[in-house]
Coordinates of C-alpha atoms in Angstrom, one line a residue:
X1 CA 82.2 91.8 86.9
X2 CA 79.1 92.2 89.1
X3 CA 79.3 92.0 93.1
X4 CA 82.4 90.1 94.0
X5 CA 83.4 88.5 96.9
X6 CA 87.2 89.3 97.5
X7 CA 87.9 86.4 99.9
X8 CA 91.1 85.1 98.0
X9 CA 92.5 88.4 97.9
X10 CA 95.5 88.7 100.0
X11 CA 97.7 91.9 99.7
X12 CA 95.8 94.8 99.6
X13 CA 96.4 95.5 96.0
X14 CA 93.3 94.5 96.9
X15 CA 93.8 92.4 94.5
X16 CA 90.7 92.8 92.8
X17 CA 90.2 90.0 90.2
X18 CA 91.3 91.5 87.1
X19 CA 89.2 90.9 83.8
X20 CA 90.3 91.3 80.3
X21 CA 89.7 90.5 76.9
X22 CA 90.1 90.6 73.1
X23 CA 89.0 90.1 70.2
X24 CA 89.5 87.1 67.9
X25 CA 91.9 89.1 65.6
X26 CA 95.1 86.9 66.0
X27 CA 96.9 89.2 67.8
X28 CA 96.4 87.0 71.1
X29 CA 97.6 83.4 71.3
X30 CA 94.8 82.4 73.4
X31 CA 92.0 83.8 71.0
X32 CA 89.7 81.0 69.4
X33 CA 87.0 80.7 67.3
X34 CA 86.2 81.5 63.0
X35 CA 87.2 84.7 61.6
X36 CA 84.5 87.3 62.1
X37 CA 82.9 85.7 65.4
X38 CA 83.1 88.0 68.6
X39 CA 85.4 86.6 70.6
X40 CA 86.7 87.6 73.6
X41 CA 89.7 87.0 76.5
X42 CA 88.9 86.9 79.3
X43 CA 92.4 87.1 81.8
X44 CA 92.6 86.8 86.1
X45 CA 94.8 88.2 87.8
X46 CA 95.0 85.7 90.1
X47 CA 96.6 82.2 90.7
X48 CA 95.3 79.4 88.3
X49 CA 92.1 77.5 89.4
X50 CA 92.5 74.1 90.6
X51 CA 88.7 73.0 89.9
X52 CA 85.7 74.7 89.0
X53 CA 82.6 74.6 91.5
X54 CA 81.2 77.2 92.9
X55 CA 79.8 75.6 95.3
X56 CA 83.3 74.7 96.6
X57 CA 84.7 78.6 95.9
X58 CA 84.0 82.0 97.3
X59 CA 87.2 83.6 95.6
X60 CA 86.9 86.3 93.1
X61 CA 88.3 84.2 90.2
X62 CA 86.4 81.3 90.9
X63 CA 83.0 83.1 90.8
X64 CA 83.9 84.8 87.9
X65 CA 84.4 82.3 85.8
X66 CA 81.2 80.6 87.5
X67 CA 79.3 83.7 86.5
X68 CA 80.2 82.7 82.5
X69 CA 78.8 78.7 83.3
X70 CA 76.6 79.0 85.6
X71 CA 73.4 80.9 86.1
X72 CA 71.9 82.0 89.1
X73 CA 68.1 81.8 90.7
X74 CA 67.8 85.7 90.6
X75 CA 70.3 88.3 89.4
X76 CA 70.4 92.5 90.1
X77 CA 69.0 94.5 86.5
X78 CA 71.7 96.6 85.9
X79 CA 69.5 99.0 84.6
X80 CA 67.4 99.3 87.5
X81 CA 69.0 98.0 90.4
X82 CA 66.3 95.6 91.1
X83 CA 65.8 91.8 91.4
X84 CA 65.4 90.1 88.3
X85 CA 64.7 86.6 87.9
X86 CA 66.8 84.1 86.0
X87 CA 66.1 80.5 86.6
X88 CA 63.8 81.3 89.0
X89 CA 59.8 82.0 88.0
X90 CA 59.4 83.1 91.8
X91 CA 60.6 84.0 94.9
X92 CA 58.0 84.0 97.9
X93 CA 58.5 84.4 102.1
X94 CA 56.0 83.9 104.1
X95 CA 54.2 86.2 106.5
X96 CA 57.2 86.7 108.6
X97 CA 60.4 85.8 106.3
X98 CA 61.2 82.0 107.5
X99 CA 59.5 79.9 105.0
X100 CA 60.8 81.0 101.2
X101 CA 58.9 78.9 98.3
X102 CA 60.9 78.8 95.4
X103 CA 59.5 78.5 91.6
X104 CA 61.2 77.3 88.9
X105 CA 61.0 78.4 85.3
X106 CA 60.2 75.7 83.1
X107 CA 61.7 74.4 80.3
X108 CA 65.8 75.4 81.7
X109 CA 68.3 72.5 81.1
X110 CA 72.7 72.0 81.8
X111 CA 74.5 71.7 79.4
X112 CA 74.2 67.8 79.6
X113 CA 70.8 68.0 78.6
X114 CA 69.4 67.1 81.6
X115 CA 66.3 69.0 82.7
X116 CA 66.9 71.6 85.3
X117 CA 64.6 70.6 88.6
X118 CA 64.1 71.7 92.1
X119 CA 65.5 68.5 93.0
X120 CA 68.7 69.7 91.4
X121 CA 68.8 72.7 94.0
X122 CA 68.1 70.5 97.0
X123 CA 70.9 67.9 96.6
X124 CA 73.5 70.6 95.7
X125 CA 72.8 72.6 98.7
X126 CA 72.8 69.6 100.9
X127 CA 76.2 68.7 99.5
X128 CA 77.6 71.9 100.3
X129 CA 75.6 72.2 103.8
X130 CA 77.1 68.8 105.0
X131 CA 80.4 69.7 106.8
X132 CA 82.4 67.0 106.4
X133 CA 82.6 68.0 102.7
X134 CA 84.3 71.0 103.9
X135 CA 83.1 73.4 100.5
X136 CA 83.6 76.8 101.0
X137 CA 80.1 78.4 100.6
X138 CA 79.0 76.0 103.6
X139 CA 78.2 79.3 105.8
X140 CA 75.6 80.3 103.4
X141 CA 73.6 77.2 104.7
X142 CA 74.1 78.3 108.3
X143 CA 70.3 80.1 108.6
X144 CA 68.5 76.7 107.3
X145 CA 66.8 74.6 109.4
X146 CA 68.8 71.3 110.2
X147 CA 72.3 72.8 109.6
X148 CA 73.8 72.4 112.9
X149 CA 72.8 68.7 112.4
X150 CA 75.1 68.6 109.4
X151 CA 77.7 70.5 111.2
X152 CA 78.6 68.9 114.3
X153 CA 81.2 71.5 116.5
X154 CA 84.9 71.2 115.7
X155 CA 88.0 72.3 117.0
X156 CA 89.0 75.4 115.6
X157 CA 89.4 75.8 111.5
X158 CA 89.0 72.4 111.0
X159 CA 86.4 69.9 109.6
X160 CA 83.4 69.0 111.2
X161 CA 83.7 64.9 111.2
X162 CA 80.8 62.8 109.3
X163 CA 77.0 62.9 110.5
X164 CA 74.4 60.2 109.5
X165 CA 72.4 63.2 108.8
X166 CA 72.6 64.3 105.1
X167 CA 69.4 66.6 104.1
X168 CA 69.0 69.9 105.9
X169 CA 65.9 69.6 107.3
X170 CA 64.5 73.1 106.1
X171 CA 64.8 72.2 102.8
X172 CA 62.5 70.7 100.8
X173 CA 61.4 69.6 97.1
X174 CA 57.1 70.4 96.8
X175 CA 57.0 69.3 93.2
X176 CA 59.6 69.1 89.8
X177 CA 59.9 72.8 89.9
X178 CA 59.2 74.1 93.7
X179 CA 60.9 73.6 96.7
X180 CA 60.9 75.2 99.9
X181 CA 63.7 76.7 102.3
X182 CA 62.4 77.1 106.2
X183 CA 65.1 79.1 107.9
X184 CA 66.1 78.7 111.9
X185 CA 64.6 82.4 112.2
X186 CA 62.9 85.1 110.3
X187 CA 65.5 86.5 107.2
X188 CA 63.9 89.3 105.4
X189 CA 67.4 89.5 103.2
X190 CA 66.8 85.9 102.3
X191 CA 65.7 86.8 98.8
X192 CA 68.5 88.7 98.1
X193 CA 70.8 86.4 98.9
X194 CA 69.9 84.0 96.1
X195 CA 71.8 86.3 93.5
X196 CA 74.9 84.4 95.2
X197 CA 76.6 82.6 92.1
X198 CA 77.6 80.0 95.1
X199 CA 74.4 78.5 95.2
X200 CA 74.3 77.3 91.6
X201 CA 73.0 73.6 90.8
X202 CA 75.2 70.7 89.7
X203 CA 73.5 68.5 87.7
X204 CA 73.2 65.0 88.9
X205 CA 76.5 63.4 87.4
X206 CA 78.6 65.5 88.7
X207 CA 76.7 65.4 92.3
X208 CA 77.6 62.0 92.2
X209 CA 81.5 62.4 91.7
X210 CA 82.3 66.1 92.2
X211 CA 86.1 65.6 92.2
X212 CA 85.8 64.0 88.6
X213 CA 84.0 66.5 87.1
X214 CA 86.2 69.5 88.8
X215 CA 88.0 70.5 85.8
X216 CA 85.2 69.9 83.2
X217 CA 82.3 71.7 84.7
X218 CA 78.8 71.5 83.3
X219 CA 76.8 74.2 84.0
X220 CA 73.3 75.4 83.5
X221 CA 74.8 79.3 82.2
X222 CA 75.2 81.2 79.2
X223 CA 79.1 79.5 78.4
X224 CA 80.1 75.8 78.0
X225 CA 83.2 74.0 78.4
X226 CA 84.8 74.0 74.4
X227 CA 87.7 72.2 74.8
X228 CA 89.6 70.1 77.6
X229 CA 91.0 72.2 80.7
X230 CA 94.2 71.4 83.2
X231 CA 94.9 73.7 86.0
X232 CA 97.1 76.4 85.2
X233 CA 96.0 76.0 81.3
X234 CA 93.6 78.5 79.6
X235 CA 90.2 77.8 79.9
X236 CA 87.9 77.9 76.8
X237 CA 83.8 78.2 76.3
X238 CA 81.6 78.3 73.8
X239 CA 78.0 80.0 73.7
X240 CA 75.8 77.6 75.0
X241 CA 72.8 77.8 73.0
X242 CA 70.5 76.0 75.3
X243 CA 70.7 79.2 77.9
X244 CA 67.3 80.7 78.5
X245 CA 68.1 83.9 80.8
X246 CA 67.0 87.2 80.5
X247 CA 69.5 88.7 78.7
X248 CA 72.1 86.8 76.7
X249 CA 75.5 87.8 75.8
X250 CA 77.1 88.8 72.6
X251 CA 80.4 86.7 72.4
X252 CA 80.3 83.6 71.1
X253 CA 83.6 82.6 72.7
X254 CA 85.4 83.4 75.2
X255 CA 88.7 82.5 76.6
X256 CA 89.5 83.0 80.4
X257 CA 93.2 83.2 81.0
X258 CA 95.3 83.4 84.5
X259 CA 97.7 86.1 84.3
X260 CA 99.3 86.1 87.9
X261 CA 100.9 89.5 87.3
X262 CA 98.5 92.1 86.7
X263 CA 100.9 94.9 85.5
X264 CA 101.7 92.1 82.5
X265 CA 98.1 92.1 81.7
X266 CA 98.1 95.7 81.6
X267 CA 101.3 96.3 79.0
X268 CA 99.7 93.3 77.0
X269 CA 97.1 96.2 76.4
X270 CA 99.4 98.8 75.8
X271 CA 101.0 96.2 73.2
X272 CA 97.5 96.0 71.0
X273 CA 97.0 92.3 72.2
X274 CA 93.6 92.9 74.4
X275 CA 90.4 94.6 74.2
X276 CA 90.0 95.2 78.3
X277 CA 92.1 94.7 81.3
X278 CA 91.8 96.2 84.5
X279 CA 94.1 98.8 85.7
X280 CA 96.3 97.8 88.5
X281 CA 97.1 100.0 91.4
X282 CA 100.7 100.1 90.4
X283 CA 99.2 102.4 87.0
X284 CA 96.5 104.4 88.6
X285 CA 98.3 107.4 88.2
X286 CA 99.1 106.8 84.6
X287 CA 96.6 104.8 82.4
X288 CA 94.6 108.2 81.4
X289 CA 97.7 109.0 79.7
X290 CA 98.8 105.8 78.8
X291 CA 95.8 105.0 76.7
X292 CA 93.5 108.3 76.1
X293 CA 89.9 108.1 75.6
X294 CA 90.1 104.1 76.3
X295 CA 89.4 104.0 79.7
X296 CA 86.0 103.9 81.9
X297 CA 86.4 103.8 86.2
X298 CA 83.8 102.6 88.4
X299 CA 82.8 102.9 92.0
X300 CA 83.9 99.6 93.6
X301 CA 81.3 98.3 95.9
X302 CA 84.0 96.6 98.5
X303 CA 86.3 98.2 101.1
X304 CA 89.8 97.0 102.3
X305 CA 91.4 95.6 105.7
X306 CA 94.2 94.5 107.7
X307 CA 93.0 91.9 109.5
X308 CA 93.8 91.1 113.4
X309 CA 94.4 87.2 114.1
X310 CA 92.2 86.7 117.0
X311 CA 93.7 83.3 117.8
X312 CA 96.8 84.5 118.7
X313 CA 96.9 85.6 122.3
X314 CA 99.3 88.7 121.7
X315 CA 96.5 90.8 120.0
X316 CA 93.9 90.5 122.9
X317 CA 93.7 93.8 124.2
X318 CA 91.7 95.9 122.2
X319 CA 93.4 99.0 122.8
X320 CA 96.3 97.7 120.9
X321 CA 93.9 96.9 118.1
X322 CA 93.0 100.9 118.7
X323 CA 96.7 101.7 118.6
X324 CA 97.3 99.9 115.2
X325 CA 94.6 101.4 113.7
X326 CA 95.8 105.0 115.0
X327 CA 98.7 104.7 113.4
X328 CA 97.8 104.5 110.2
X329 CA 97.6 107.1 108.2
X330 CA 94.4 106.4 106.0
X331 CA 94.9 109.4 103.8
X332 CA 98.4 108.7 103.1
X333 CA 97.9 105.2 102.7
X334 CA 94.9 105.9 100.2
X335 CA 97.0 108.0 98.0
X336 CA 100.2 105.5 97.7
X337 CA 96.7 102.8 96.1
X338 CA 95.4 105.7 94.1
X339 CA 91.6 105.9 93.3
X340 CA 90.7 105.3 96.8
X341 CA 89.3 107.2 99.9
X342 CA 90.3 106.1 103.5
X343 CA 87.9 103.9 104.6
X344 CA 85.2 105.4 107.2
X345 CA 83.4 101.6 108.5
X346 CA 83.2 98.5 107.6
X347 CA 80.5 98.8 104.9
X348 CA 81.1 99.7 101.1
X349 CA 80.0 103.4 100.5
X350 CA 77.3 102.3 98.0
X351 CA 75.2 100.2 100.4
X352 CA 72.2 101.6 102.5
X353 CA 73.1 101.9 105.4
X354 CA 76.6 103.3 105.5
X355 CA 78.0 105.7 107.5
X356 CA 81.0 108.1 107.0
X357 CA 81.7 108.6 110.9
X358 CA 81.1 104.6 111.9
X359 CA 84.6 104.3 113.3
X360 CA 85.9 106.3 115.8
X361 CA 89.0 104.6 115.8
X362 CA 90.4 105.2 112.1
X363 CA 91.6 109.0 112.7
X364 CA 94.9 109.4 112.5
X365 CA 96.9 110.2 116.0
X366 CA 100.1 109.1 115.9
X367 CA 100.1 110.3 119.6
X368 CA 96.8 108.7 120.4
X369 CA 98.2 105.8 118.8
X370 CA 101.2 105.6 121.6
X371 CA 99.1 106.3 124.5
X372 CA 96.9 103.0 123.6
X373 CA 99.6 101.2 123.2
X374 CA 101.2 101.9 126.1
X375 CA 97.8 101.2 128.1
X376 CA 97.6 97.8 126.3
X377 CA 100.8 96.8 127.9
X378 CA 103.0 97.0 124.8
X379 CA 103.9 94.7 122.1
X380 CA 105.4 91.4 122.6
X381 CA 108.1 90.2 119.7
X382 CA 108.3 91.6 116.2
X383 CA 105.0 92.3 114.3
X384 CA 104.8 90.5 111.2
X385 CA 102.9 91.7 108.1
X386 CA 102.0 89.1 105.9
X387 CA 101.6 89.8 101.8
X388 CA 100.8 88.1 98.6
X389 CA 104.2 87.5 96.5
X390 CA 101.5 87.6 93.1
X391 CA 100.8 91.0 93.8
X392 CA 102.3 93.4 92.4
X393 CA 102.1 95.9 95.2
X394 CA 101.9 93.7 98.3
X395 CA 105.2 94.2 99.4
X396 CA 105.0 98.3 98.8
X397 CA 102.0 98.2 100.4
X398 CA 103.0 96.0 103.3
X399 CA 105.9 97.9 103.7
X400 CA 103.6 101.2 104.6
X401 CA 101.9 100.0 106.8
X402 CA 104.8 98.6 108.7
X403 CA 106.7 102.0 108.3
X404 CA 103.5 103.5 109.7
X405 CA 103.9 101.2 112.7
X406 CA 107.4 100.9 113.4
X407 CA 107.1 105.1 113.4
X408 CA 104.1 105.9 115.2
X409 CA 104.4 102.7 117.7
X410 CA 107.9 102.0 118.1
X411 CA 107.3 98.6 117.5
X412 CA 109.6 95.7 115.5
X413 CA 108.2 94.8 112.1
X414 CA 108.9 92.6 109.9
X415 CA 107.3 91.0 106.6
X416 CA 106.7 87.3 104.9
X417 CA 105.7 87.1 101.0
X418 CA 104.1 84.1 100.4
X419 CA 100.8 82.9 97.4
X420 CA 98.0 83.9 98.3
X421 CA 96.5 80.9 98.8
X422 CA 99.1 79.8 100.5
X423 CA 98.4 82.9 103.5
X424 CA 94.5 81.3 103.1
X425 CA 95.1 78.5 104.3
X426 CA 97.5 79.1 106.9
X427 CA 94.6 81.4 108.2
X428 CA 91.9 79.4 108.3
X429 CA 94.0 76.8 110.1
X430 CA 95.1 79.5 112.4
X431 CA 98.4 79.0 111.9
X432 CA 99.2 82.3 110.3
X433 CA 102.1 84.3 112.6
X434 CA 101.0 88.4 112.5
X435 CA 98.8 90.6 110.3
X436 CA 97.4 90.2 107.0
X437 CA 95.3 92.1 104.1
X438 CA 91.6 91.1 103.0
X439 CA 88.9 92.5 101.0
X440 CA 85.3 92.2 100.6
X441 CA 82.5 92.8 97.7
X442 CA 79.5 92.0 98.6
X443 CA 77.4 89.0 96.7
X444 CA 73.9 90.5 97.2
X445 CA 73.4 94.3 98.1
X446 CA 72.7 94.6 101.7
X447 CA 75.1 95.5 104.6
X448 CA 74.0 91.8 106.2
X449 CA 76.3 91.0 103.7
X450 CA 79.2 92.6 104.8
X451 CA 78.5 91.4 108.8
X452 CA 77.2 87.9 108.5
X453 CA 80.2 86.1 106.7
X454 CA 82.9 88.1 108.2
X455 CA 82.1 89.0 112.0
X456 CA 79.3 86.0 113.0
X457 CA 80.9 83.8 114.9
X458 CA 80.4 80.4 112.1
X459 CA 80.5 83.0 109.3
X460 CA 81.8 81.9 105.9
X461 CA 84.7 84.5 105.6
X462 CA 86.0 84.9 109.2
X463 CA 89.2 86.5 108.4
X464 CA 90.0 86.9 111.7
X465 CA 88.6 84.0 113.6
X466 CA 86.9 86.5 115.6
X467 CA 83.5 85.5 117.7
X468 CA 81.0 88.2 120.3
X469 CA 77.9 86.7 120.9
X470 CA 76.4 90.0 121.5
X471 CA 77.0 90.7 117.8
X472 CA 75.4 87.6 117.0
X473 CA 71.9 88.4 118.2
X474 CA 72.1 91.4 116.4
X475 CA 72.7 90.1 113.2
X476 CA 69.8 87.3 114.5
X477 CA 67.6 90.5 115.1
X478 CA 68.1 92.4 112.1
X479 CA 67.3 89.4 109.4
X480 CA 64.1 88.8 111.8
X481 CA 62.8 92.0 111.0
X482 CA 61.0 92.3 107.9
X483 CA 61.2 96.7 107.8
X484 CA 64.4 97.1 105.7
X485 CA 64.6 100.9 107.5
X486 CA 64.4 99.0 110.7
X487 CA 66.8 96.1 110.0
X488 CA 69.5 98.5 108.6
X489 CA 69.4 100.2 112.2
X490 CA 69.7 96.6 113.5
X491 CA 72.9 95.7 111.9
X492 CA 74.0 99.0 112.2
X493 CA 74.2 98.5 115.8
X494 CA 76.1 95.0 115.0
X495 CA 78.7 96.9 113.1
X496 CA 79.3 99.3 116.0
X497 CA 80.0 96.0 118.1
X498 CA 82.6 95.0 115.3
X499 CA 84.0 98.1 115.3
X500 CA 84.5 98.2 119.3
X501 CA 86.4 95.2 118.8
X502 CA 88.1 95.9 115.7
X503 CA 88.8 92.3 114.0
X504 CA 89.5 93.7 111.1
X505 CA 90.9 97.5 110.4
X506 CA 89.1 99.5 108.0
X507 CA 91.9 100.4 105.5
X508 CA 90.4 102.1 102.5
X509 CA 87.7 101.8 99.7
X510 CA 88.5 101.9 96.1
X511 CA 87.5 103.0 92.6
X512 CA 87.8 100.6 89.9
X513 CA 89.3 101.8 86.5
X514 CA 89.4 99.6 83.1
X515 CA 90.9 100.2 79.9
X516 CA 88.9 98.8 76.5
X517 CA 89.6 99.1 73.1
X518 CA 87.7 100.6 70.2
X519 CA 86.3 97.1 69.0
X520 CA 84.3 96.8 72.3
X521 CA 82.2 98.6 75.0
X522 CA 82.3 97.1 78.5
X523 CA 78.9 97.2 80.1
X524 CA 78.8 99.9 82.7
X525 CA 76.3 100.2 85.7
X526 CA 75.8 102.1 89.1
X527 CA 74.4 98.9 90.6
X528 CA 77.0 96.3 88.9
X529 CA 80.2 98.2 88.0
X530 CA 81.7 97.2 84.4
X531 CA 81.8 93.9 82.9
X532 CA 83.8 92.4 80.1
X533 CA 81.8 89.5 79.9
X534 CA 78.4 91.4 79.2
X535 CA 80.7 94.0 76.5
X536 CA 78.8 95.1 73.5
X537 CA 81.3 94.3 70.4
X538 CA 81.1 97.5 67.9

């Protein structure tokens, strides 16, 4: 996959969505298509989808799939590691970063048939934009002009109520293939951002009845719906051939499948019955061995957390949020995950702008650790580490960390398995009791996008519920400034604030590795990391 959002991810396995596939040899019950066709199965790791709209999703295995059926504006050349346009023709800011004019290329249709227009992009976005509608990838709309309008205030992790206001007023249609977005501010990452698989168009029959069109999605990408899809059944494309992008892909079907056990997926491999699958953490000390010469790893451009409820009142002090973090013993804890390093900040290692010596509270001291928790004033009650029951190593790793705790603190600990979306939801209802895991990929390359949806106050993926104001008008400085040298030092300044307060605990960042089989080469880039769905069949 490219750059992945890892916002459903709950138990640091960090559960990273896991791809797979194989070839249409028979070997695999889901494969389709006629002998001799490249076809390919594609698994996740992950719970079944309920619906498919990415729009509505900002989970790893939602946006994966999106990225077979949809297409996006602008894309990263994994070659280069520049911006590419897709269904864009152009992408232009004005003098100072606030005004974007969007150009279409002409001549792109859905899969319907119907012509692809800017009016298309306008009335998606100002579905998800309108708050009432409660879609996930609402935040994203948060720096256009005429948001807050949509998005009356609300209590706490719920839904904003209805507005008579249902346009953002910053966005705008010029002609059939140009429309403009006007921002609140000046956002020099703007352009960037537009890579975000999230902000894909729905064409105007299913904008009219999303809900009826959630499990047969028409999209305007390189795949098509083949055959009827239920939840928790495997979902089947076609090529589309009516896909105009840049670079098209070489299978001609593919088959996604929802394997909620990823060290299944893995021995499926080992049994001859798939072509790629990602090696979970539980094997990361074997898979060289366990299949020679048929695996590739990759630098995963995401880091790890244990995330710090700030709704609940016990957590306040932030020298207990030092004294957690104190305790943990990063390199330990790295080397029980395999393929990792202990995590140095809250930004990936790959992304200008990074900094090994960011946080000052992620050394190791278990004596440190003590003294801060006895300034804090203690703990009250048992600490409770919450983990995904899917994962295979959320309880082991849960269980770490609480060891680490319960021995370098003194505290209580205890531990609650649950789905992962069922720890989600609890958490962005703030009714989630204790700790939990996240991670984070980024969906454009830029450490805005590691501050903006997880430490703004509105943003998109506020694990922790966590809000500074101060933070927020440095985030508001660095997208007004239109030197990219000069912004990074911006938000680097932001991510000292986040780190002060420590919402979320750098855990540890993580390598990828893949197994593939002779019949196919996963494409491999330094900008993208390795992708099943753009494999070259030999």
């Amino acid at each position: 996959m490219t750059v992945r959002r890892l916002t459903g991810v709950v138990g640091v396995a960090a559960g990273l969505a896991l791809l797979l596939s194989s070839c249409g040899d028979g070997k695999s019950s889901g494969g389709s298509g006629d002998a001799g066709s490249k076809s390919e199965v594609i698994g996740i790791a992950a719970d079944p989808l309920e619906y498919i709209n990415p729009l509505n999703d900002n989970g790893t295995a939602g946006i994966g799939v999106s990225m077979a059926i949809f297409a996006p504006l602008v894309t990263t050349d994994p070659e280069t590691g520049k911006l590419q346009n897709v269904m864009a023709d152009s992408v232009t800011p004005d003098q100072n970063s606030q005004t974007w004019t969007i150009k279409l290329k002409p001549g792109n249709t859905f899969q319907n048939g119907q012509a692809l227009t800017a009016k298309d992009y306008v009335d998606s976005w100002n579905l998800t934009a309108e708050g009432s509608n409660g879609w996930k990838n609402n935040g994203f709309f948060s720096k256009v002009e005429g948001y807050d309008a949509m998005n009356p205030p609300a209590p706490d992790g719920a839904t904003p109520k209805p507005t008579s206001v249902k346009a953002l007023s910053g966005l705008k249609q010029v002609d059939n293939l140009t429309f403009t977005v006007k921002l609140k501010v000046p956002f020099s990452q703007f352009g960037l951002t537009l890579q975000y698989y999230g902000l894909a168009p729905l064409p105007e029959e299913v904008r009219k009845n999303p809900d009826a069109y959630k499990r047969k999605p028409i999209g305007n990408g390189p795949y098509k719906l083949a055959a009827d899809w239920n939840a928790g059944d495997d979902l089947k494309l076609t090529k589309w051939d009516g896909y105009k992008g840049p670079t098209i892909p070489q299978a001609d079907q593919i088959t996604y499948r929802f394997i909620p056990n990823a060290d299944t997926a893995y021995n499926e491999f080992l049994a001859g019955n798939l072509d790629f699958v990602d090696v979970p953490s539980t094997k990361v000390k074997s898979f060289k061995t366990d299949a020679p010469d048929q695996w590739v790893t990759s630098v995963s451009s995401g880091a790890n957390y244990l995330v710090i409820p700030a709704w609940d009142a016990r957590f306040k002090n932030p020298k207990l949020r030092y004294a957690i973090s104190a305790a943990i013993d990063r390199k330990a804890f790295a080397d029980l995950v395999g393929l990792s390093e202990p995590a140095k900040g809250l930004i990936a290692p790959d992304i200008a702008g990074y900094r090994d010596d960011a946080c000052k509270y992620c050394d190791f001291d278990a004596a440190k650790a003590k003294q801060l928790l006895q300034e804090a004033g203690g703990f009250s009650g048992v600490l409770n580490i919450n983990y995904n029951t899917t994962s295979a190593t959320g309880q082991i790793y849960a269980e770490a960390i609480g060891n680490m705790l319960r021995q370098n603190l003194g505290v209580q600990v205890k531990y609650t398995g649950k789905q992962g979306s069922e720890i989600t939801e609890l958490a962005d209802t703030r009714k989630l009791d204790g700790l939990r895991f996240s991670g984070w990929g980024h969906d454009y390359p830029s450490i805005e996008d590691y501050l903006t949806p997880m430490f703004k106050s509105n943003g998109d993926a506020n694990f922790a519920g966590y809000a500074n104001p101060a933070l927020d008008a440095l985030l508001a400085k660095g997208d007004a400034e239109p030197d990219p040298d000069k912004a990074i030092a911006v938000y680097q300044q932001a991510e000292d604030i986040a780190l002060e307060d420590l919402p979320l605990i750098p855990l540890y960042t993580k390598s990828n590795a893949y197994l593939h089989s002779a019949k196919i080469a996963p494409r491999v880039s330094k900008y993208v990391g390795v992708s099943a769905l753009w494999a070259t069949f030999k």
